[in-house]
Amino acid sequence: RRHPRATWLGHIDPSEVPKVMAEHDVLVLPSLWPENSPLVVREATAGGLSVIVSKKGGSAELAHHATLIETERELQDAMQSAVDLGRVRHPPMKWPSPAEHAKRLLADAYCY
């Protein structure tokens, strides 16, 4: 709240997510929940955002360039580093569509 280049957004309507992602550089998701595959991390990496996530849970597996954190201090340091870097974007990651993903799962399950 005290830095002019950092903004707390709170709840965002799902229809506004692409617009918000395009206007920002970093997704901060320090969730400890063992989520399997958080959609917001996929959306962020597909949009080229940097990602700061907890080492615990499924988020860390989705963003190969993510900054992984465990403590509040690491979270503060990671956020400050992101602010200090300024505007940085990554090449967008390509995620399979649900149909492509299902096809791949079926192929893997039935092909030895």
mmCIF file of C-alpha atoms in Angstrom:
data_model
loop_
_atom_site.group_PDB
_atom_site.id
_atom_site.type_symbol
_atom_site.label_atom_id
_atom_site.label_comp_id
_atom_site.label_asym_id
_atom_site.label_seq_id
_atom_site.Cartn_x
_atom_site.Cartn_y
_atom_site.Cartn_z
ATOM 1 C CA ARG A 1 0.000 0.000 0.000
ATOM 2 C CA ARG A 2 2.945 2.310 0.508
ATOM 3 C CA HIS A 3 4.592 1.858 -2.874
ATOM 4 C CA PRO A 4 3.366 3.875 -5.854
ATOM 5 C CA ARG A 5 4.015 0.966 -8.278
ATOM 6 C CA ALA A 6 2.228 -1.739 -6.252
ATOM 7 C CA THR A 7 -1.554 -2.078 -6.133
ATOM 8 C CA TRP A 8 -3.848 -4.342 -4.101
ATOM 9 C CA LEU A 9 -6.777 -5.240 -6.325
ATOM 10 C CA GLY A 10 -8.883 -7.534 -4.171
ATOM 11 C CA HIS A 11 -11.737 -9.375 -5.921
ATOM 12 C CA ILE A 12 -11.778 -9.184 -9.715
ATOM 13 C CA ASP A 13 -14.762 -10.225 -11.783
ATOM 14 C CA PRO A 14 -13.781 -13.168 -14.030
ATOM 15 C CA SER A 15 -14.721 -11.210 -17.144
ATOM 16 C CA GLU A 16 -12.125 -8.566 -16.191
ATOM 17 C CA VAL A 17 -9.194 -10.983 -15.659
ATOM 18 C CA PRO A 18 -7.668 -10.704 -19.177
ATOM 19 C CA LYS A 19 -7.749 -6.894 -19.017
ATOM 20 C CA VAL A 20 -6.191 -6.814 -15.545
ATOM 21 C CA MET A 21 -3.495 -9.317 -16.524
ATOM 22 C CA ALA A 22 -2.572 -7.172 -19.530
ATOM 23 C CA GLU A 23 -2.121 -4.134 -17.280
ATOM 24 C CA HIS A 24 0.128 -5.831 -14.707
ATOM 25 C CA ASP A 25 3.460 -7.622 -14.530
ATOM 26 C CA VAL A 26 3.339 -9.837 -11.440
ATOM 27 C CA LEU A 27 0.850 -12.278 -9.943
ATOM 28 C CA VAL A 28 1.306 -12.836 -6.194
ATOM 29 C CA LEU A 29 -0.370 -16.027 -4.970
ATOM 30 C CA PRO A 30 1.115 -17.074 -1.615
ATOM 31 C CA SER A 31 -1.624 -19.676 -1.085
ATOM 32 C CA LEU A 32 -0.805 -22.677 1.090
ATOM 33 C CA TRP A 33 -3.748 -24.683 -0.227
ATOM 34 C CA PRO A 34 -2.566 -27.790 -2.113
ATOM 35 C CA GLU A 35 -4.328 -26.731 -5.300
ATOM 36 C CA ASN A 36 -3.885 -29.127 -8.166
ATOM 37 C CA SER A 37 -3.714 -26.607 -10.998
ATOM 38 C CA PRO A 38 -4.786 -23.040 -10.164
ATOM 39 C CA LEU A 39 -6.357 -21.423 -13.205
ATOM 40 C CA VAL A 40 -5.080 -17.973 -12.230
ATOM 41 C CA VAL A 41 -1.451 -19.170 -12.511
ATOM 42 C CA ARG A 42 -2.158 -20.536 -15.986
ATOM 43 C CA GLU A 43 -3.809 -17.244 -16.961
ATOM 44 C CA ALA A 44 -0.883 -15.234 -15.604
ATOM 45 C CA THR A 45 1.804 -17.294 -17.333
ATOM 46 C CA ALA A 46 -0.179 -17.287 -20.576
ATOM 47 C CA GLY A 47 -0.172 -13.493 -20.276
ATOM 48 C CA GLY A 48 3.577 -13.287 -19.669
ATOM 49 C CA LEU A 49 3.382 -12.200 -16.034
ATOM 50 C CA SER A 50 5.997 -12.997 -13.436
ATOM 51 C CA VAL A 51 4.633 -15.169 -10.646
ATOM 52 C CA ILE A 52 5.351 -15.258 -6.915
ATOM 53 C CA VAL A 53 3.913 -18.383 -5.298
ATOM 54 C CA SER A 54 4.282 -20.603 -2.268
ATOM 55 C CA LYS A 55 6.623 -23.580 -2.495
ATOM 56 C CA LYS A 56 3.713 -25.613 -1.118
ATOM 57 C CA GLY A 57 0.831 -26.596 -3.355
ATOM 58 C CA GLY A 58 0.440 -26.985 -7.089
ATOM 59 C CA SER A 59 1.160 -23.410 -8.148
ATOM 60 C CA ALA A 60 4.926 -23.875 -8.139
ATOM 61 C CA GLU A 61 4.655 -26.692 -10.691
ATOM 62 C CA LEU A 62 2.901 -24.502 -13.258
ATOM 63 C CA ALA A 63 5.229 -21.512 -13.506
ATOM 64 C CA HIS A 64 8.795 -22.562 -14.225
ATOM 65 C CA HIS A 65 10.086 -19.014 -13.833
ATOM 66 C CA ALA A 66 8.158 -18.415 -10.579
ATOM 67 C CA THR A 67 9.725 -16.994 -7.459
ATOM 68 C CA LEU A 68 8.993 -19.551 -4.750
ATOM 69 C CA ILE A 69 8.438 -18.391 -1.191
ATOM 70 C CA GLU A 70 7.918 -20.073 2.179
ATOM 71 C CA THR A 71 7.917 -17.270 4.738
ATOM 72 C CA GLU A 72 6.378 -13.829 5.044
ATOM 73 C CA ARG A 73 9.859 -12.330 4.834
ATOM 74 C CA GLU A 74 10.517 -14.169 1.556
ATOM 75 C CA LEU A 75 7.195 -12.872 0.263
ATOM 76 C CA GLN A 76 8.125 -9.295 1.185
ATOM 77 C CA ASP A 77 11.556 -9.672 -0.410
ATOM 78 C CA ALA A 78 10.125 -11.201 -3.595
ATOM 79 C CA MET A 79 7.546 -8.455 -3.938
ATOM 80 C CA GLN A 80 10.151 -5.751 -3.354
ATOM 81 C CA SER A 81 12.444 -7.352 -5.949
ATOM 82 C CA ALA A 82 9.602 -7.407 -8.462
ATOM 83 C CA VAL A 83 8.888 -3.732 -7.837
ATOM 84 C CA ASP A 84 12.591 -2.865 -8.101
ATOM 85 C CA LEU A 85 12.860 -4.662 -11.473
ATOM 86 C CA GLY A 86 10.153 -2.523 -12.980
ATOM 87 C CA ARG A 87 8.187 -3.628 -16.028
ATOM 88 C CA VAL A 88 9.236 -7.166 -16.932
ATOM 89 C CA ARG A 89 7.263 -9.594 -19.077
ATOM 90 C CA HIS A 90 8.009 -13.210 -19.958
ATOM 91 C CA PRO A 91 7.205 -14.939 -23.223
ATOM 92 C CA PRO A 92 3.603 -16.159 -22.912
ATOM 93 C CA MET A 93 3.251 -19.844 -22.051
ATOM 94 C CA LYS A 94 0.956 -21.895 -24.269
ATOM 95 C CA TRP A 95 -1.487 -24.047 -22.322
ATOM 96 C CA PRO A 96 -3.550 -26.794 -23.944
ATOM 97 C CA SER A 97 -7.281 -26.316 -24.297
ATOM 98 C CA PRO A 98 -9.478 -28.609 -22.180
ATOM 99 C CA ALA A 99 -10.096 -30.777 -25.265
ATOM 100 C CA GLU A 100 -6.358 -30.976 -26.078
ATOM 101 C CA HIS A 101 -5.571 -31.828 -22.469
ATOM 102 C CA ALA A 102 -8.221 -34.577 -22.339
ATOM 103 C CA LYS A 103 -6.958 -36.039 -25.622
ATOM 104 C CA ARG A 104 -3.393 -36.094 -24.256
ATOM 105 C CA LEU A 105 -4.510 -37.742 -20.993
ATOM 106 C CA LEU A 106 -6.403 -40.440 -22.888
ATOM 107 C CA ALA A 107 -3.467 -41.056 -25.219
ATOM 108 C CA ASP A 108 -1.080 -41.371 -22.276
ATOM 109 C CA ALA A 109 -3.426 -43.709 -20.406
ATOM 110 C CA TYR A 110 -4.031 -46.086 -23.304
ATOM 111 C CA CYS A 111 -0.647 -46.004 -25.077
ATOM 112 C CA TYR A 112 2.202 -47.872 -23.472
#
